């Protein structure tokens, strides 16, 4: 069965399904390219206000295919470098995508699958889901930005433990540490993610885009530069039509309907 990225819509949410069930939704170059293409289309669509990633079947994503990695060891290093660049372009497109992105995790998110979930703005996970960073178990190191996201989301000692020992982390512990936003019952992660998406879809897209951009820039910014960015975003959003809609609705105690 060929790996593919399936796209459907639920209201204002695009649902992107990682579909490679015979290999537990393992990723590959064709999925990276499809992911970037899907996000480009969603960015240019006024009908799409959020995106949810989910895996087909019982798993979210097993990461990269070890069979493909083993085959690439017999080829020039540039072949694997090109593949990782394609993955990284996809991860970067998620981080810079101006709309909310949610990972709905069932079963397990392993390796680059964990990286994909960590790149999303929100993670909703089934209570029995697990996250695995087992690179060191096969003498490899992280890719897909996992070291960046774990290094900024967790204490260094915990990130070191998981990446160096290659352990499995249950969803409840990641929730307690603040990396998982919401826990659902088994089999209900997608439903919970769509409910979260509906809440986000009701908010002004320009406001959410500014918040996402400001949060992305904050880690590497000085206070002075971040204050400058906040000023510019605030002024631009105040003069957007949605601010008029929101302020008027708030004062009238009504529910706003944003453009």
Short mmCIF file of C-alpha atoms in Angstrom, two decimals:
data_model
loop_
_atom_site.label_atom_id
_atom_site.label_comp_id
_atom_site.label_asym_id
_atom_site.label_seq_id
_atom_site.Cartn_x
_atom_site.Cartn_y
_atom_site.Cartn_z
CA UNK A 1 0.00 0.00 0.00
CA UNK A 2 1.36 3.42 -0.99
CA UNK A 3 1.87 6.00 1.74
CA UNK A 4 -0.25 9.09 1.23
CA UNK A 5 -1.62 12.13 2.98
CA UNK A 6 -5.41 12.22 2.78
CA UNK A 7 -7.24 15.54 3.00
CA UNK A 8 -10.83 16.06 4.12
CA UNK A 9 -12.71 19.00 5.63
CA UNK A 10 -14.83 19.23 8.76
CA UNK A 11 -16.50 22.63 8.82
CA UNK A 12 -13.69 25.17 8.79
CA UNK A 13 -11.02 22.56 9.60
CA UNK A 14 -8.84 20.68 7.14
CA UNK A 15 -8.10 17.18 8.44
CA UNK A 16 -4.85 15.72 7.09
CA UNK A 17 -4.62 11.97 7.64
CA UNK A 18 -1.25 10.20 7.60
CA UNK A 19 -2.10 7.04 5.67
CA UNK A 20 0.44 4.24 5.59
CA UNK A 21 -1.25 1.74 7.92
CA UNK A 22 0.83 -1.28 6.92
CA UNK A 23 3.88 0.56 8.32
CA UNK A 24 2.05 2.33 11.17
CA UNK A 25 1.85 5.52 9.11
CA UNK A 26 5.61 5.80 8.67
CA UNK A 27 6.66 8.98 6.90
CA UNK A 28 8.51 9.44 3.64
CA UNK A 29 9.36 12.05 1.00
CA UNK A 30 6.01 11.74 -0.76
CA UNK A 31 4.21 12.65 2.47
CA UNK A 32 6.51 15.60 3.13
CA UNK A 33 5.76 17.09 -0.28
CA UNK A 34 2.02 16.44 0.07
CA UNK A 35 2.04 18.07 3.50
CA UNK A 36 3.60 21.27 2.20
CA UNK A 37 1.21 21.35 -0.76
CA UNK A 38 -1.81 20.87 1.51
CA UNK A 39 -0.74 23.65 3.87
CA UNK A 40 -0.12 26.02 0.96
CA UNK A 41 -3.64 25.36 -0.25
CA UNK A 42 -5.10 25.80 3.24
CA UNK A 43 -3.25 29.08 3.74
CA UNK A 44 -4.82 30.51 0.59
CA UNK A 45 -8.34 29.30 1.44
CA UNK A 46 -10.67 31.57 3.39
CA UNK A 47 -12.78 28.50 4.13
CA UNK A 48 -10.00 26.78 6.11
CA UNK A 49 -9.38 28.25 9.55
CA UNK A 50 -7.42 25.42 11.18
CA UNK A 51 -5.69 22.12 10.40
CA UNK A 52 -5.70 18.81 12.27
CA UNK A 53 -3.15 16.03 11.70
CA UNK A 54 -4.27 12.49 12.53
CA UNK A 55 -3.01 9.01 11.76
CA UNK A 56 -5.06 6.36 10.00
CA UNK A 57 -6.00 3.47 12.25
CA UNK A 58 -4.57 2.81 15.69
CA UNK A 59 -1.31 4.74 15.32
CA UNK A 60 -0.51 8.40 14.84
CA UNK A 61 2.88 7.86 13.20
CA UNK A 62 5.84 5.50 13.55
CA UNK A 63 8.31 8.06 12.19
CA UNK A 64 10.73 7.23 9.41
CA UNK A 65 10.96 3.82 7.76
CA UNK A 66 13.96 1.89 9.07
CA UNK A 67 13.97 -0.16 5.87
CA UNK A 68 14.35 3.02 3.82
CA UNK A 69 17.05 4.30 6.19
CA UNK A 70 18.92 1.01 5.94
CA UNK A 71 18.79 1.18 2.14
CA UNK A 72 20.03 4.78 2.21
CA UNK A 73 23.17 3.66 4.08
CA UNK A 74 24.27 2.04 0.80
CA UNK A 75 23.82 5.30 -1.10
CA UNK A 76 25.62 8.64 -1.03
CA UNK A 77 25.06 10.65 2.19
CA UNK A 78 23.51 13.39 0.08
CA UNK A 79 20.48 11.15 -0.53
CA UNK A 80 19.58 11.05 3.16
CA UNK A 81 20.45 14.72 3.58
CA UNK A 82 17.99 15.58 0.81
CA UNK A 83 15.27 13.49 2.47
CA UNK A 84 15.79 15.18 5.82
CA UNK A 85 15.73 18.61 4.18
CA UNK A 86 12.33 17.70 2.73
CA UNK A 87 11.09 16.72 6.20
CA UNK A 88 12.48 19.91 7.66
CA UNK A 89 10.80 22.02 4.99
CA UNK A 90 7.50 20.42 6.02
CA UNK A 91 8.14 21.07 9.72
CA UNK A 92 9.04 24.67 8.94
CA UNK A 93 5.86 25.08 6.89
CA UNK A 94 3.82 23.98 9.93
CA UNK A 95 5.60 26.41 12.22
CA UNK A 96 5.16 29.34 9.82
CA UNK A 97 1.60 28.41 8.74
CA UNK A 98 -0.56 31.36 9.90
CA UNK A 99 -3.46 29.25 11.16
CA UNK A 100 -3.71 26.90 14.18
CA UNK A 101 -2.43 23.35 13.67
CA UNK A 102 -3.49 20.53 15.99
CA UNK A 103 -2.10 16.99 16.32
CA UNK A 104 -4.66 14.34 17.28
CA UNK A 105 -2.58 11.47 18.66
CA UNK A 106 -3.77 7.90 19.14
CA UNK A 107 -1.55 4.91 19.77
CA UNK A 108 1.97 6.24 19.38
CA UNK A 109 3.90 9.13 17.91
CA UNK A 110 7.45 7.90 17.42
CA UNK A 111 10.60 9.46 15.99
CA UNK A 112 9.70 11.93 13.26
CA UNK A 113 6.06 11.32 14.18
CA UNK A 114 6.85 12.82 17.59
CA UNK A 115 8.64 15.65 15.77
CA UNK A 116 5.54 16.28 13.67
CA UNK A 117 3.28 16.41 16.73
CA UNK A 118 5.71 18.69 18.57
CA UNK A 119 5.72 21.13 15.64
CA UNK A 120 1.95 21.62 15.92
CA UNK A 121 0.47 24.46 17.97
CA UNK A 122 -1.66 22.07 20.02
CA UNK A 123 -1.50 18.37 20.88
CA UNK A 124 -4.61 16.41 21.82
CA UNK A 125 -3.74 12.85 22.82
CA UNK A 126 -5.59 9.76 23.96
CA UNK A 127 -4.84 8.90 27.57
CA UNK A 128 -3.20 5.64 26.51
CA UNK A 129 -1.10 7.24 23.76
CA UNK A 130 2.68 7.18 24.00
CA UNK A 131 5.43 9.33 22.52
CA UNK A 132 8.81 7.83 21.69
CA UNK A 133 12.15 9.38 20.80
CA UNK A 134 14.09 6.18 20.15
CA UNK A 135 16.78 7.53 17.86
CA UNK A 136 19.61 6.56 20.20
CA UNK A 137 18.27 2.99 20.34
CA UNK A 138 19.44 2.55 16.72
CA UNK A 139 22.52 4.79 17.08
CA UNK A 140 20.89 7.82 15.44
CA UNK A 141 20.12 11.38 16.51
CA UNK A 142 16.90 13.43 16.30
CA UNK A 143 15.52 15.11 13.21
CA UNK A 144 12.37 17.04 12.38
CA UNK A 145 13.15 19.70 14.98
CA UNK A 146 12.53 17.41 17.94
CA UNK A 147 15.65 18.52 19.84
CA UNK A 148 14.60 22.15 19.28
CA UNK A 149 11.04 21.65 20.52
CA UNK A 150 11.93 19.42 23.48
CA UNK A 151 14.86 21.66 24.39
CA UNK A 152 12.55 24.66 24.63
CA UNK A 153 9.50 22.97 26.11
CA UNK A 154 11.11 20.85 28.83
CA UNK A 155 13.85 21.08 31.46
CA UNK A 156 17.19 20.09 29.93
CA UNK A 157 17.52 17.03 32.15
CA UNK A 158 14.17 15.59 31.03
CA UNK A 159 14.88 16.28 27.35
CA UNK A 160 18.30 14.65 27.78
CA UNK A 161 16.74 11.60 29.45
CA UNK A 162 14.23 11.01 26.69
CA UNK A 163 16.55 11.68 23.76
CA UNK A 164 19.63 9.92 25.14
CA UNK A 165 17.88 6.88 26.65
CA UNK A 166 15.29 6.61 23.89
CA UNK A 167 12.41 6.02 26.26
CA UNK A 168 8.67 6.06 25.77
CA UNK A 169 6.71 8.88 27.38
CA UNK A 170 3.05 8.45 28.16
CA UNK A 171 0.61 11.18 27.21
CA UNK A 172 -0.32 11.89 30.83
CA UNK A 173 3.27 12.81 31.71
CA UNK A 174 3.58 15.10 28.68
CA UNK A 175 0.27 16.66 29.69
CA UNK A 176 1.59 17.29 33.21
CA UNK A 177 4.71 18.88 31.70
CA UNK A 178 2.63 21.15 29.45
CA UNK A 179 3.43 19.67 26.02
CA UNK A 180 0.04 18.00 25.57
CA UNK A 181 -2.89 20.40 25.76
CA UNK A 182 -5.71 17.94 26.28
CA UNK A 183 -6.20 14.26 27.07
CA UNK A 184 -9.08 12.31 25.56
CA UNK A 185 -10.45 8.84 25.99
CA UNK A 186 -8.96 6.20 23.70
CA UNK A 187 -10.35 6.54 20.19
CA UNK A 188 -11.60 10.07 20.80
CA UNK A 189 -8.51 12.18 20.06
CA UNK A 190 -9.76 13.32 16.66
CA UNK A 191 -13.19 14.26 18.02
CA UNK A 192 -11.56 16.23 20.84
CA UNK A 193 -9.17 17.90 18.39
CA UNK A 194 -12.06 18.92 16.12
CA UNK A 195 -13.91 20.37 19.11
CA UNK A 196 -10.82 22.41 19.96
CA UNK A 197 -10.53 23.45 16.31
CA UNK A 198 -14.13 24.66 16.33
CA UNK A 199 -13.35 26.91 19.29
CA UNK A 200 -10.36 28.33 17.45
CA UNK A 201 -12.31 28.71 14.21
CA UNK A 202 -14.73 31.06 15.98
CA UNK A 203 -11.91 33.53 16.70
CA UNK A 204 -10.52 36.16 14.35
CA UNK A 205 -7.99 34.57 11.95
CA UNK A 206 -5.81 37.69 11.85
CA UNK A 207 -5.56 37.71 15.66
CA UNK A 208 -4.54 34.02 15.79
CA UNK A 209 -1.98 34.53 13.01
CA UNK A 210 -0.38 37.38 14.95
CA UNK A 211 -0.28 35.37 18.18
CA UNK A 212 1.34 32.40 16.42
CA UNK A 213 3.96 34.63 14.79
CA UNK A 214 4.71 36.49 18.02
CA UNK A 215 5.14 33.25 19.98
CA UNK A 216 7.46 31.84 17.31
CA UNK A 217 9.64 34.94 17.37
CA UNK A 218 9.67 35.39 21.15
CA UNK A 219 12.26 32.71 21.93
CA UNK A 220 15.01 34.41 19.99
CA UNK A 221 13.98 38.03 20.52
CA UNK A 222 15.13 40.63 22.97
CA UNK A 223 12.43 42.28 25.05
CA UNK A 224 12.89 45.51 23.09
CA UNK A 225 12.41 43.82 19.72
CA UNK A 226 9.45 41.79 20.97
CA UNK A 227 7.78 44.91 22.32
CA UNK A 228 8.24 46.52 18.92
CA UNK A 229 6.69 43.51 17.19
CA UNK A 230 3.77 43.48 19.63
CA UNK A 231 3.14 47.17 18.94
CA UNK A 232 3.08 46.65 15.19
CA UNK A 233 0.80 43.61 15.36
CA UNK A 234 -1.56 45.31 17.81
CA UNK A 235 -1.95 48.43 15.69
CA UNK A 236 -2.46 46.39 12.53
CA UNK A 237 -5.09 44.22 14.21
CA UNK A 238 -6.88 47.20 15.78
CA UNK A 239 -7.42 48.63 12.31
CA UNK A 240 -8.54 45.30 10.85
CA UNK A 241 -12.34 45.00 10.32
CA UNK A 242 -12.44 42.10 12.78
CA UNK A 243 -11.49 44.36 15.67
CA UNK A 244 -14.56 46.47 14.97
CA UNK A 245 -16.70 43.32 14.91
CA UNK A 246 -15.18 41.98 18.13
CA UNK A 247 -15.33 45.19 20.13
CA UNK A 248 -18.91 45.95 19.08
CA UNK A 249 -20.04 42.41 19.91
CA UNK A 250 -18.34 42.50 23.31
CA UNK A 251 -19.96 45.82 24.23
CA UNK A 252 -23.36 44.56 23.03
CA UNK A 253 -22.87 41.22 24.86
CA UNK A 254 -23.28 39.37 21.56
CA UNK A 255 -21.31 36.57 19.90
CA UNK A 256 -18.99 37.96 17.20
CA UNK A 257 -18.88 36.50 13.70
CA UNK A 258 -15.46 37.23 12.27
CA UNK A 259 -14.49 37.53 8.64
#
